[in-house]
CSV table of C-alpha atoms and ligand atoms in Angstrom, one decimal:
chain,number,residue,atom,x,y,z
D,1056,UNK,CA,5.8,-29.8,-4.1
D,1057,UNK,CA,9.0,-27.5,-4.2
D,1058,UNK,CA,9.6,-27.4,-8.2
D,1059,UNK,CA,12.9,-28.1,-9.9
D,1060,UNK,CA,15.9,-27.4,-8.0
D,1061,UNK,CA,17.2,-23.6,-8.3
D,1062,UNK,CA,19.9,-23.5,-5.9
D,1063,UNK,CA,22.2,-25.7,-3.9
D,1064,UNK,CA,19.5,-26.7,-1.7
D,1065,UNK,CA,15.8,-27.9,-1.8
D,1066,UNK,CA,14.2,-27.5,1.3
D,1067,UNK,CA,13.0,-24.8,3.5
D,1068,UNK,CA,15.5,-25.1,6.4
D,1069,UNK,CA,18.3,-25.1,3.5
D,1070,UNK,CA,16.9,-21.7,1.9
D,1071,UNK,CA,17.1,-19.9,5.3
D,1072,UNK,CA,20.5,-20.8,6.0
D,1073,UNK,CA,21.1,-18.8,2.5
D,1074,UNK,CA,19.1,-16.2,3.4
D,1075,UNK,CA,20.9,-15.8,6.5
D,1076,UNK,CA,24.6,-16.0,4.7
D,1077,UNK,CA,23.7,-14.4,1.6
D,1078,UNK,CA,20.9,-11.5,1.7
D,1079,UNK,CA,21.2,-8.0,3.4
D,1080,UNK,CA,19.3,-8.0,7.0
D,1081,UNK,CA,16.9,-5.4,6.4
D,1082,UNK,CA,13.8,-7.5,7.1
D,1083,UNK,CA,13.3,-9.7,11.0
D,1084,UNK,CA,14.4,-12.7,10.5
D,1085,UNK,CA,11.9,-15.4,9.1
D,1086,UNK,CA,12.0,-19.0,8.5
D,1087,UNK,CA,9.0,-18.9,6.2
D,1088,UNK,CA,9.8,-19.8,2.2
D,1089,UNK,CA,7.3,-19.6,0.1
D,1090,UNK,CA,7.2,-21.7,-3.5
D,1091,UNK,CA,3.7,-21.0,-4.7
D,1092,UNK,CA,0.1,-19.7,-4.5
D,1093,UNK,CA,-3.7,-19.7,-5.1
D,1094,UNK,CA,-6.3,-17.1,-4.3
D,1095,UNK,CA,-6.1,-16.3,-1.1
D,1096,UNK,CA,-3.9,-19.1,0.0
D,1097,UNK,CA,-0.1,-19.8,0.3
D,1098,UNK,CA,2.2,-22.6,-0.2
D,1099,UNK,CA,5.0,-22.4,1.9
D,1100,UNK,CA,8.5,-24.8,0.8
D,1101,UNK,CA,7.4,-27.6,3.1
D,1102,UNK,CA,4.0,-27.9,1.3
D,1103,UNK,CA,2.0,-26.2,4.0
D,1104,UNK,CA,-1.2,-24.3,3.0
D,1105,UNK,CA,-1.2,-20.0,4.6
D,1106,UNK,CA,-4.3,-18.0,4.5
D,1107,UNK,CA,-2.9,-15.2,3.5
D,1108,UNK,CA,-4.9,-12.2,5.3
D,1109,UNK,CA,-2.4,-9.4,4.4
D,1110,UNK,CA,-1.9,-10.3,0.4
D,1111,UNK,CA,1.9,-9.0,-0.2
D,1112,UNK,CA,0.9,-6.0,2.0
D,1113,UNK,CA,-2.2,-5.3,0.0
D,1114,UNK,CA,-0.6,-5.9,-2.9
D,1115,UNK,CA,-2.3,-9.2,-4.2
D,1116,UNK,CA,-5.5,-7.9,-4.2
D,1117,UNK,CA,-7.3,-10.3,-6.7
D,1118,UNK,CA,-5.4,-13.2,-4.5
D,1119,UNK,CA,-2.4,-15.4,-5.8
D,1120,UNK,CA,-1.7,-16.7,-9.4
D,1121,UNK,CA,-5.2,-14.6,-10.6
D,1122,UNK,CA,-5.8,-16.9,-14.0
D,1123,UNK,CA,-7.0,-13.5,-16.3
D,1124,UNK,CA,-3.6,-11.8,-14.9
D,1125,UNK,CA,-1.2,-14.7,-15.6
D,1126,UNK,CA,-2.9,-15.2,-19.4
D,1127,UNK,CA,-2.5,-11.8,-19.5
D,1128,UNK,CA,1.6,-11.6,-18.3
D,1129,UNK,CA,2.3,-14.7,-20.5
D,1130,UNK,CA,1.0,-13.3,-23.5
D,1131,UNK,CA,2.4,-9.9,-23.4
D,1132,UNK,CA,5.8,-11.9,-22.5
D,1133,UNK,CA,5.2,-13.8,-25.6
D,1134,UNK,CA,5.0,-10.4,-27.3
D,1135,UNK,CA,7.2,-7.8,-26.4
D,1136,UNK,CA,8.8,-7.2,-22.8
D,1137,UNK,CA,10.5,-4.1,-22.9
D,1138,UNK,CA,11.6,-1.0,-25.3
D,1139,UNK,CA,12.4,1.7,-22.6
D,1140,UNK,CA,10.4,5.2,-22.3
D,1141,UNK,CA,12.0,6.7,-25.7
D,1142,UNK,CA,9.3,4.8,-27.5
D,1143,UNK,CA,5.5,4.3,-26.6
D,1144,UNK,CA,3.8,0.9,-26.1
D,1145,UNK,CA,0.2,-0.4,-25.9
D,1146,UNK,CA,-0.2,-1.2,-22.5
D,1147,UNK,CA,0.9,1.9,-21.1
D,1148,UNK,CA,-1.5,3.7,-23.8
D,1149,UNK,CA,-4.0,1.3,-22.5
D,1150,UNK,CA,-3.6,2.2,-18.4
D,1151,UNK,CA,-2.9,6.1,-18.8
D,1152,UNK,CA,-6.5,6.0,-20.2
D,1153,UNK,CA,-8.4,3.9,-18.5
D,1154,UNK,CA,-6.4,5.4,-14.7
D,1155,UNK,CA,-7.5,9.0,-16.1
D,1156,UNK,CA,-11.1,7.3,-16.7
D,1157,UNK,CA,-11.4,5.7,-13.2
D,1158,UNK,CA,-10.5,8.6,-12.1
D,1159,UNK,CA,-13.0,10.7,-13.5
D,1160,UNK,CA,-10.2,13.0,-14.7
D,1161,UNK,CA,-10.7,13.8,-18.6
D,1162,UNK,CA,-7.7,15.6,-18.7
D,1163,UNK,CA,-5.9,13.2,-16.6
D,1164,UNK,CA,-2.1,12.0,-17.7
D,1165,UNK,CA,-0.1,9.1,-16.1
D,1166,UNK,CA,3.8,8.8,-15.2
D,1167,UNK,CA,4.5,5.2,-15.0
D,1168,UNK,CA,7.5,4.3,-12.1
D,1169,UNK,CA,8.0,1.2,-10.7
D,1170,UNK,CA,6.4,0.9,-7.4
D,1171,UNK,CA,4.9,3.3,-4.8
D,1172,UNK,CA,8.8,5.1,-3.5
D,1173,UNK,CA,8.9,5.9,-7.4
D,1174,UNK,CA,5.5,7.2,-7.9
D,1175,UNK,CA,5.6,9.9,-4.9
D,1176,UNK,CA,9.3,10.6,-6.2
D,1177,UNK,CA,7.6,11.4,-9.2
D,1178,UNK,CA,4.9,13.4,-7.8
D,1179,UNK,CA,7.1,15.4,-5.4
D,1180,UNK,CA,9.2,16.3,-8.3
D,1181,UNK,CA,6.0,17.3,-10.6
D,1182,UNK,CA,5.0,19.5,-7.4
D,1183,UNK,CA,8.5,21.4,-6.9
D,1184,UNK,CA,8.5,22.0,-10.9
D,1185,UNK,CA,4.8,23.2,-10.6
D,1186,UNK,CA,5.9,25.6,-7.8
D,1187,UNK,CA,9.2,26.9,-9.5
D,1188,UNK,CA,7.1,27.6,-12.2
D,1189,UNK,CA,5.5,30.4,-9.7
D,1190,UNK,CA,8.3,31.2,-7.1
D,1191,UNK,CA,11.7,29.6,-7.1
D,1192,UNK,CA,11.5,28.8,-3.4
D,1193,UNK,CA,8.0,27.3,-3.5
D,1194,UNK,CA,9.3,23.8,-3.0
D,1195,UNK,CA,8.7,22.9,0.2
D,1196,UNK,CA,6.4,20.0,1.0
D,1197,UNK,CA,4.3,19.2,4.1
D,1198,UNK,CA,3.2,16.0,5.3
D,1199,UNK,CA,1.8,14.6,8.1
D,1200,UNK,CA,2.7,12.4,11.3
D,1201,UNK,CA,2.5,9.0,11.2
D,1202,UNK,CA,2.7,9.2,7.1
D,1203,UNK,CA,4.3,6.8,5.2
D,1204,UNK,CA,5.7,7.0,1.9
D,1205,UNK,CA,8.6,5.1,1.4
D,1206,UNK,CA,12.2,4.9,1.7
D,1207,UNK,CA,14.1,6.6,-0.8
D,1208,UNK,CA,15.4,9.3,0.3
D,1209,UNK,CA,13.0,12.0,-0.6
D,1210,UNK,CA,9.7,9.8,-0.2
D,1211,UNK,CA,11.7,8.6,3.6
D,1212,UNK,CA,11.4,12.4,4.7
D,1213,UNK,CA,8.2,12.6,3.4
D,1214,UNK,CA,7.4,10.0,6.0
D,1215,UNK,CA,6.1,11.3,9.3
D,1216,UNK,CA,8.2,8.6,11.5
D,1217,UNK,CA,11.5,10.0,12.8
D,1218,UNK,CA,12.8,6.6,13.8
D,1219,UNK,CA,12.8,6.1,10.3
D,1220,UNK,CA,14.8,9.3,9.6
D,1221,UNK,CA,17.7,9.2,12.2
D,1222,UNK,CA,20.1,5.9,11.1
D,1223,UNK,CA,20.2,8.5,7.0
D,1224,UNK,CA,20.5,11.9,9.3
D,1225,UNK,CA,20.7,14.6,7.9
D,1226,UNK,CA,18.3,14.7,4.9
D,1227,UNK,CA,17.4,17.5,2.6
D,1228,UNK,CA,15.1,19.5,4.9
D,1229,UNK,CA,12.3,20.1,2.3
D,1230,UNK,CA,9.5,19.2,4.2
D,1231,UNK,CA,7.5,20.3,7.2
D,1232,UNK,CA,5.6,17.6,9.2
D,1233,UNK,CA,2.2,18.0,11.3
D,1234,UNK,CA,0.1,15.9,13.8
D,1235,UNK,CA,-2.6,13.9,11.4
D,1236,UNK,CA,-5.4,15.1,13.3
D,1237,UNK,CA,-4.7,19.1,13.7
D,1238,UNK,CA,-6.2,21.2,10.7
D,1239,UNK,CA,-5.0,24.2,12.2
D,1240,UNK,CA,-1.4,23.4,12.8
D,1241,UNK,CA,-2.0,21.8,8.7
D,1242,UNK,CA,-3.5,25.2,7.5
D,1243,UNK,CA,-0.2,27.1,9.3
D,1244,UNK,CA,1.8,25.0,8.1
D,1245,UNK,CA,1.1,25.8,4.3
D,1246,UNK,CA,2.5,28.7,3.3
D,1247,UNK,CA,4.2,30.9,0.0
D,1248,UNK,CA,7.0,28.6,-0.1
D,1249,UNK,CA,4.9,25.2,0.2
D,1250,UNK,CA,4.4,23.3,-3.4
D,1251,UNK,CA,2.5,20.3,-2.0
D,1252,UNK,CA,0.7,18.7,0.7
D,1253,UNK,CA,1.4,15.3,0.5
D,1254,UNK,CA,-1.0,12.6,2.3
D,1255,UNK,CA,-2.6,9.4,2.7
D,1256,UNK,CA,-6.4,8.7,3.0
D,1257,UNK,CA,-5.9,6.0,5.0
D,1258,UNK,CA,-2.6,5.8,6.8
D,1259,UNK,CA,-1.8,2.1,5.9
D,1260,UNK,CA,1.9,1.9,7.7
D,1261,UNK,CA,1.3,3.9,10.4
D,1262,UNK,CA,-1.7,2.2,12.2
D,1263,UNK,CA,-4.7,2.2,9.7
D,1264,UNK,CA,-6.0,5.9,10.6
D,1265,UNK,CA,-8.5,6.9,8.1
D,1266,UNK,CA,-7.7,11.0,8.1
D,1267,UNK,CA,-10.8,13.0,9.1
D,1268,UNK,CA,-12.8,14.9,6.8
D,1269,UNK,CA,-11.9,18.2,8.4
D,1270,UNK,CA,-8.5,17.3,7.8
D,1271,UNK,CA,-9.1,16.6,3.9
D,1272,UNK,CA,-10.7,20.1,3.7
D,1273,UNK,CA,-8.0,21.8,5.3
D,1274,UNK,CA,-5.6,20.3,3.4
D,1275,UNK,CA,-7.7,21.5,0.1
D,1276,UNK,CA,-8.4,25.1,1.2
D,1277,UNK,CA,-4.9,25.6,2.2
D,1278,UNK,CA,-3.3,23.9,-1.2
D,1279,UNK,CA,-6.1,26.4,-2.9
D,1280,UNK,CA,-4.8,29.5,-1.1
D,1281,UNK,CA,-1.2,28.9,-1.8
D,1282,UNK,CA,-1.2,27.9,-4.9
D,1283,UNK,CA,-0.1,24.7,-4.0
D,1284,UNK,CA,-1.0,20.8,-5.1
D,1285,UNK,CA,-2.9,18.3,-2.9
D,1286,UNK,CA,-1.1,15.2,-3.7
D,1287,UNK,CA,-3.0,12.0,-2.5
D,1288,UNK,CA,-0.7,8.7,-2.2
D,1289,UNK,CA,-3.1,5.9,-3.0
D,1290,UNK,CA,-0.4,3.8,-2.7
D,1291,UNK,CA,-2.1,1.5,-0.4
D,1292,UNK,CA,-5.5,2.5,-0.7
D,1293,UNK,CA,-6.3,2.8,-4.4
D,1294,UNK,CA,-7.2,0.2,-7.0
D,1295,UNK,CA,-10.4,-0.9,-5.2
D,1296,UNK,CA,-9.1,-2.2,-1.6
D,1297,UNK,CA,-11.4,0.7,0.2
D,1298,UNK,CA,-14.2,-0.1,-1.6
D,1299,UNK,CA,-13.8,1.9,-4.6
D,1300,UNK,CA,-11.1,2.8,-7.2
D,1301,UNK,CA,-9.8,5.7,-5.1
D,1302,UNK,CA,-10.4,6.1,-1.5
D,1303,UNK,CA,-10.7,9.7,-2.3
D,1304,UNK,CA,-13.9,8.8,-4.0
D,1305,UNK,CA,-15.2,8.6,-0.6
D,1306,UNK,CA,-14.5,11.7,0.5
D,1307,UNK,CA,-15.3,15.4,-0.3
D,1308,UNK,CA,-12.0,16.5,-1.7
D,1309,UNK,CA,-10.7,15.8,-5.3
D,1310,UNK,CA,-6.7,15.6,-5.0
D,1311,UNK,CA,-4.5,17.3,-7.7
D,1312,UNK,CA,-1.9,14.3,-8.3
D,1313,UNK,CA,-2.7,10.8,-7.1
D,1314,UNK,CA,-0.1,8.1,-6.7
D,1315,UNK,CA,-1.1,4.2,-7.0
D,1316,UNK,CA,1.2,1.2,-7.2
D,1317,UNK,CA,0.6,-1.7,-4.6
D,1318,UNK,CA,-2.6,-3.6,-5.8
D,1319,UNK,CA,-2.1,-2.2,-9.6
D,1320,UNK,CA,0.0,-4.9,-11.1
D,1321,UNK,CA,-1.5,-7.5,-8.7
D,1322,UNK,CA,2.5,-8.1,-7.6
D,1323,UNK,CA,3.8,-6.7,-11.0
D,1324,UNK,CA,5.9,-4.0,-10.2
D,1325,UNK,CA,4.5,-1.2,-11.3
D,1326,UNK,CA,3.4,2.3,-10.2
D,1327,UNK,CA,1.6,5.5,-11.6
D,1328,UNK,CA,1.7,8.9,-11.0
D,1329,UNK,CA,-1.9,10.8,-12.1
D,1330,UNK,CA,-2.3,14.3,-12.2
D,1331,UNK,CA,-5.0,16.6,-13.7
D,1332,UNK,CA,-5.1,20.5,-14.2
D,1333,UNK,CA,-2.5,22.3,-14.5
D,1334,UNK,CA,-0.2,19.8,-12.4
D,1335,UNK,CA,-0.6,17.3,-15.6
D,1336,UNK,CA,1.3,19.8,-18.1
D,1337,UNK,CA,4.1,20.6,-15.0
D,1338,UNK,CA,6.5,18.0,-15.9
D,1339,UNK,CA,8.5,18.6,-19.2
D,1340,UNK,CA,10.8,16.5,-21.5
D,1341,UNK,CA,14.0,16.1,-19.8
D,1342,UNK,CA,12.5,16.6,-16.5
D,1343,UNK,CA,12.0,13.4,-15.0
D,1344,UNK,CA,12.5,10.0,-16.7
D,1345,UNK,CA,12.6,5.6,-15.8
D,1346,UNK,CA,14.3,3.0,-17.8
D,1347,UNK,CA,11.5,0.3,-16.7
D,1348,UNK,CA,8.4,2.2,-15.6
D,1349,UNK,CA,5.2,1.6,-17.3
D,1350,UNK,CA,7.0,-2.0,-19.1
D,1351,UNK,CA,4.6,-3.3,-21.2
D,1352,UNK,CA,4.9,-6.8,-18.9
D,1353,UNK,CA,3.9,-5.1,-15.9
D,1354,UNK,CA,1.0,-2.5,-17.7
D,1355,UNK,CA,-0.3,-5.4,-19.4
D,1356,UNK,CA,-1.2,-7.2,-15.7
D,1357,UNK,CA,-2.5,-3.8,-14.4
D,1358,UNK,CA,-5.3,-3.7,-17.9
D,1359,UNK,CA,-6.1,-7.2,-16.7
D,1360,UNK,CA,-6.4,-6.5,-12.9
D,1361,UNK,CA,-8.7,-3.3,-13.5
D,1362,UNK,CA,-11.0,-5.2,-16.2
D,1363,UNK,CA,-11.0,-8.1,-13.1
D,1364,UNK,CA,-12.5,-5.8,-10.8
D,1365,UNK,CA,-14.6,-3.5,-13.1
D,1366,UNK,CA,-16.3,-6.9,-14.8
D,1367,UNK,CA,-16.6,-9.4,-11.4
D,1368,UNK,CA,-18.4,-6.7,-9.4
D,1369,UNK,CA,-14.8,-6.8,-7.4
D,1370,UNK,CA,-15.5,-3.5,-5.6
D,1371,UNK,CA,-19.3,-4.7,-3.9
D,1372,UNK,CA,-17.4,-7.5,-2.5
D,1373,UNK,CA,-14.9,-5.4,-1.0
D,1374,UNK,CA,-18.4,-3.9,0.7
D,1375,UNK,CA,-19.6,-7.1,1.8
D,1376,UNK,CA,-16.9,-9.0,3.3
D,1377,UNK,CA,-15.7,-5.7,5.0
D,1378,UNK,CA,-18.7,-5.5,7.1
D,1379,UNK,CA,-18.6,-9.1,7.6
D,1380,UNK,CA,-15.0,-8.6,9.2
D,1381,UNK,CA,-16.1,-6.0,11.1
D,1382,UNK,CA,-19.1,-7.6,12.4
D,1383,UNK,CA,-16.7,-10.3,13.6
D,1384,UNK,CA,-14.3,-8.4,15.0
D,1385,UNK,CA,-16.7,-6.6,17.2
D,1386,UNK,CA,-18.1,-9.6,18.3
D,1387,UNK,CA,-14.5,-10.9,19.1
D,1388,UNK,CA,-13.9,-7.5,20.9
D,1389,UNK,CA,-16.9,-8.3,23.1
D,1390,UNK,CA,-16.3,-11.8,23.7
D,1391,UNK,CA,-12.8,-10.8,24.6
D,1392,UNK,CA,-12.3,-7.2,25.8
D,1393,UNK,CA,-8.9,-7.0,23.8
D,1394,UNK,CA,-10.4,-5.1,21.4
D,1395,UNK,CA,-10.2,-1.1,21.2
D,1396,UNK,CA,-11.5,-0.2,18.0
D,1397,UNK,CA,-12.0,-1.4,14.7
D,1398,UNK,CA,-10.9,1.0,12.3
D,1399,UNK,CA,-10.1,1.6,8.4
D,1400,UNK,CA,-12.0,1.4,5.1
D,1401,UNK,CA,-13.1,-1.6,3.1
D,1402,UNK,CA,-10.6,-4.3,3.1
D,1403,UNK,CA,-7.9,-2.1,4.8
D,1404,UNK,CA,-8.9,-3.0,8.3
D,1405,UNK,CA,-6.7,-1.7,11.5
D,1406,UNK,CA,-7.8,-4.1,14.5
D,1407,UNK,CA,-6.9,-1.8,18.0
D,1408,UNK,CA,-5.9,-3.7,20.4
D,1409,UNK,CA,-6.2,-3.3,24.5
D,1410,UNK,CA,-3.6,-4.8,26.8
D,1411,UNK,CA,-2.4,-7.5,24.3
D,1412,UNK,CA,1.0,-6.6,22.1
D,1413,UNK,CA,-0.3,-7.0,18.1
D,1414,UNK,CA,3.3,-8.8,17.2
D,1415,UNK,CA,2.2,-11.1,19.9
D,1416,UNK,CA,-1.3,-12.0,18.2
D,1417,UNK,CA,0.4,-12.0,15.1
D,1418,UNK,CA,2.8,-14.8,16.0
D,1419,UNK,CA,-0.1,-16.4,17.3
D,1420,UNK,CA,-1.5,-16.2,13.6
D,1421,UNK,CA,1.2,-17.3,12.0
D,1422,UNK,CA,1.4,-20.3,14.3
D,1423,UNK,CA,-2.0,-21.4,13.2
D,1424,UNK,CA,-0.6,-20.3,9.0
D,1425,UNK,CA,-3.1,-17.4,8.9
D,1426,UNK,CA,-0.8,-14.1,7.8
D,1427,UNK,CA,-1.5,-11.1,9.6
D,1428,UNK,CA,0.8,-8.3,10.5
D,1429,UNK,CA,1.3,-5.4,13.1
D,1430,UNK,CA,1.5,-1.9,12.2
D,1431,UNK,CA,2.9,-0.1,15.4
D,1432,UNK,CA,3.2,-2.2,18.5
D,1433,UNK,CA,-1.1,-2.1,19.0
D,1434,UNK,CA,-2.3,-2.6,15.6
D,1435,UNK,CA,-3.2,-5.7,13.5
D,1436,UNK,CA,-3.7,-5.1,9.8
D,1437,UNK,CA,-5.8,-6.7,8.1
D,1438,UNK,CA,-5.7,-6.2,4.2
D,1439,UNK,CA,-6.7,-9.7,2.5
D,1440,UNK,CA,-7.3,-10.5,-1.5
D,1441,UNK,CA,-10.3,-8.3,-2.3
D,1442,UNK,CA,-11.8,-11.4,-3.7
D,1443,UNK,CA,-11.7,-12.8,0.1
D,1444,UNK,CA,-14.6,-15.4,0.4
D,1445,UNK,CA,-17.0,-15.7,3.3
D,1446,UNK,CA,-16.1,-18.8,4.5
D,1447,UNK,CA,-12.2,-17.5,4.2
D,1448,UNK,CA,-13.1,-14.5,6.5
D,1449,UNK,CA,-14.8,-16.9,9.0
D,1450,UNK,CA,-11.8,-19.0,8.9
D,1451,UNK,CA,-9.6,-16.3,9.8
D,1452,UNK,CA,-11.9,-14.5,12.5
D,1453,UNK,CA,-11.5,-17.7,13.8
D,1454,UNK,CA,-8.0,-18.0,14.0
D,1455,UNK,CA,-7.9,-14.1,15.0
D,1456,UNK,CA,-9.9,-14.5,18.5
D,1457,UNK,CA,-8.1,-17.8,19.2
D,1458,UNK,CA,-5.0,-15.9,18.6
D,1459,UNK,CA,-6.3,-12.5,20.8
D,1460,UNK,CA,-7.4,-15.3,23.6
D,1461,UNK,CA,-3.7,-16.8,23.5
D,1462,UNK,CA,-2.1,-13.3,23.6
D,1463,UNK,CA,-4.3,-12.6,26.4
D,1464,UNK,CA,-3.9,-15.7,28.6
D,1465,UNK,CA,0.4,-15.1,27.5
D,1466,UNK,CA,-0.2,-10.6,29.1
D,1467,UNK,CA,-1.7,-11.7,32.0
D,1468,UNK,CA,0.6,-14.5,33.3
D,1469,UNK,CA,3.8,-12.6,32.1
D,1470,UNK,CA,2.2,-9.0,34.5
D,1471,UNK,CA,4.8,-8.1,36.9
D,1472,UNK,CA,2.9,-8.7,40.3
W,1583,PLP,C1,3.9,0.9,0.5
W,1583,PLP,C2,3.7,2.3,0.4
W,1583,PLP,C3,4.6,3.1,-0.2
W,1583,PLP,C4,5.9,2.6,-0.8
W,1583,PLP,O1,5.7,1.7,-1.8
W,1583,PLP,P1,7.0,0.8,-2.3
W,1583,PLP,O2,6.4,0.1,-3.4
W,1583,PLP,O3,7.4,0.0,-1.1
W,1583,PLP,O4,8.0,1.8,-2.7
W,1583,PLP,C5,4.3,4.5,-0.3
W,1583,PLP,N1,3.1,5.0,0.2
W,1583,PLP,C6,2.2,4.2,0.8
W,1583,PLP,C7,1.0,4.8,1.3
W,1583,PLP,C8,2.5,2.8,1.0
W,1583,PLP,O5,1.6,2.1,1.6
């Protein structure tokens, strides 16, 4: 079914001729159109069922078209949609109290942006304001290689990926960069002049590298001595995909400021700074400000996506069908020897591969309609609905080792001789 007509055309092979002539290239090329969705499944313009193993990039997390998120959307559309910042609305209310709850911060306050870019703008502005306050140099930020966190222009050189950097050369020069897995270099690194370390738990983007402990601890002792604020981006990782509401929950270390947005709106945009302490009173009025962020629309589908996973025992699942994707990834490693390492938390899985390309088994997914994607050229992400059922994850395991085979077979024919 592709719905009433929208457009000048009605079929998928007409939509990607528009696409072609009428939107900006920043994304490969696809000929996939998607009209509608269901739980963990997609239905692309042609009617074709996807089993969607990478949910908006871990964005869907209680799957497509979630019943108690839509009920929630349509009623709060029915209601009220929008009254800017200058005035305070329910929802908002609502989510800056139950984030600060989750996150066991009692003294926890919220900035709402508009997606995950926005939220670590927000929080790299709260840090250089928190630093001023000490030193009027203290602004610099440090981050880490192979970061991401996203593409405006200050969250862009926050991100540890060069490539990424050169076509906007020069940027501002605010922030110092370190290997991921070097405590020392991290610990020199932070000095007088630093206001933040900014990092992910998990690096989603940049191959699904969990960070190790050590490297959690160094980047707390270091924030400690200088005075500076540990800034976790929970972008990707918060809102129950590791298994819990924060993936630093898992960990030793309690961040200062913690940024959300992917999975929080359940494809709503919405994002949310958090920050406890003294970095919660940093920001004054005046000092930072968003026309959209926190719209009651978009906090009202966040209320209903956290009661979803607080009241369906959403987060055990995440334990279950992790290890159940793990088991059968190993086994697929074994059968297979393509496999390197298995890596991530929860449902943020990072499948290594050995001597087969990751686009390549990708494609080889698609071509079967199972959605998987590559994160650097030996890394298959995996990051389905958190509400992923058994026999969905068998499915897909499936579809994975027939894929790794394919790729395989394809690396070993195509080896120069
Ligand atoms: C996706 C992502 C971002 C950027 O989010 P956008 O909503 O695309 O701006 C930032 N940080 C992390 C860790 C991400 O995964």
């Amino acid at each position: 079914m592709t719905g009433d007509m929208i457009g000048t055309t009605n079929d998928g092979a007409g939509w990607v001729d528009v696409a072609r002539r009428h939107m900006m290239r920043t994304y490969p090329d696809t000929d996939v159109v998607f009209v509608s969705g269901h739980g963990s499944w997609l239905v692309d313009a042609d009617g074709n069922e996807w089993l969607d193993l990478l949910s908006g990039i871990a964005v869907t997390g209680l799957g497509h078209a979630h019943p108690a998120v839509t009920a929630a959307v349509c009623d709060q559309v029915e209601r009220l949609v929008h009254t800017s910042n200058l005035f305070l609305t329910t929802p908002a209310l609502a989510l800056a109290e139950r984030l600060a709850d989750l996150a066991g911060w009692a003294d926890g306050r919220a900035f709402f942006a508009q997606c995950g870019a926005t939220a670590n703008e927000a929080a790299i502005k709260l840090a250089r304001r928190h630093g001023k306050q000490q030193h009027p140099d203290k602004v610099r930020v440090v981050t880490l290689e192979g970061s991401f966190h996203g593409r405006t222009l200050a969250t862009l050189e926050a991100t540890g990926q060069s490539s990424k950097h050169a076509p906007f050369a020069p940027l501002a020069g605010f922030v110092d960069t370190v290997p991921h897995d070097d405590p020392a270099a991290l610990a020199t690194a932070v000095g007088p002049d630093t206001c933040a370390v900014l990092l992910e738990i998990v690096q989603g983007e940049g191959g699904v590298r969990p960070l190790r402990p050590e490297m959690l601890a160094a980047a707390r002792a270091a924030c400690d001595a200088h005075g500076a604020l540990l800034i976790a981006d929970e972008v990707q990782t918060g809102v129950g995909r590791t298994g819990t509401w924060f993936a630093f929950q898992q960990t030793d270390v309690v961040p200062d400021v913690v940024t959300l947005a992917k999975a929080l709106g359940n494809g709503l945009p919405i994002g949310a700074c958090l920050a406890h302490g003294a970095a919660a009173d940093a920001l004054h009025p005046g000092d930072h400000a968003t026309t959209f962020g926190g719209n009651p629309v978009t906090a009202a589908a966040a209320l209903a996506v956290l009661d979803v996973i607080a009241e369906q025992g959403v987060l055990d699942q995440v334990v279950t069908r992790s290890a159940q994707l793990r088991m059968g990834l190993a086994d697929i490693g074994a059968r297979t020897g393509a496999v390197r390492e298995v890596r991530g938390v929860g449902l943020l899985l990072g499948v290594a591969l050995e001597g087969v390309a990751a686009a390549d088994v990708a494609a080889s997914c698609r071509s079967e309609r199972l959605i998987v994607n590559a994160v650097g050229p030996d890394v298959i992400r995996l990051a389905p609905p958190l509400t992923l059922s058994a026999e969905e994850a068998d499915l897909a395991l499936g579809v994975i080792e027939r894929a790794i085979d394919h790729a395989a077979t394809h690396a070993r024919r195509t080896e120069p001789v």
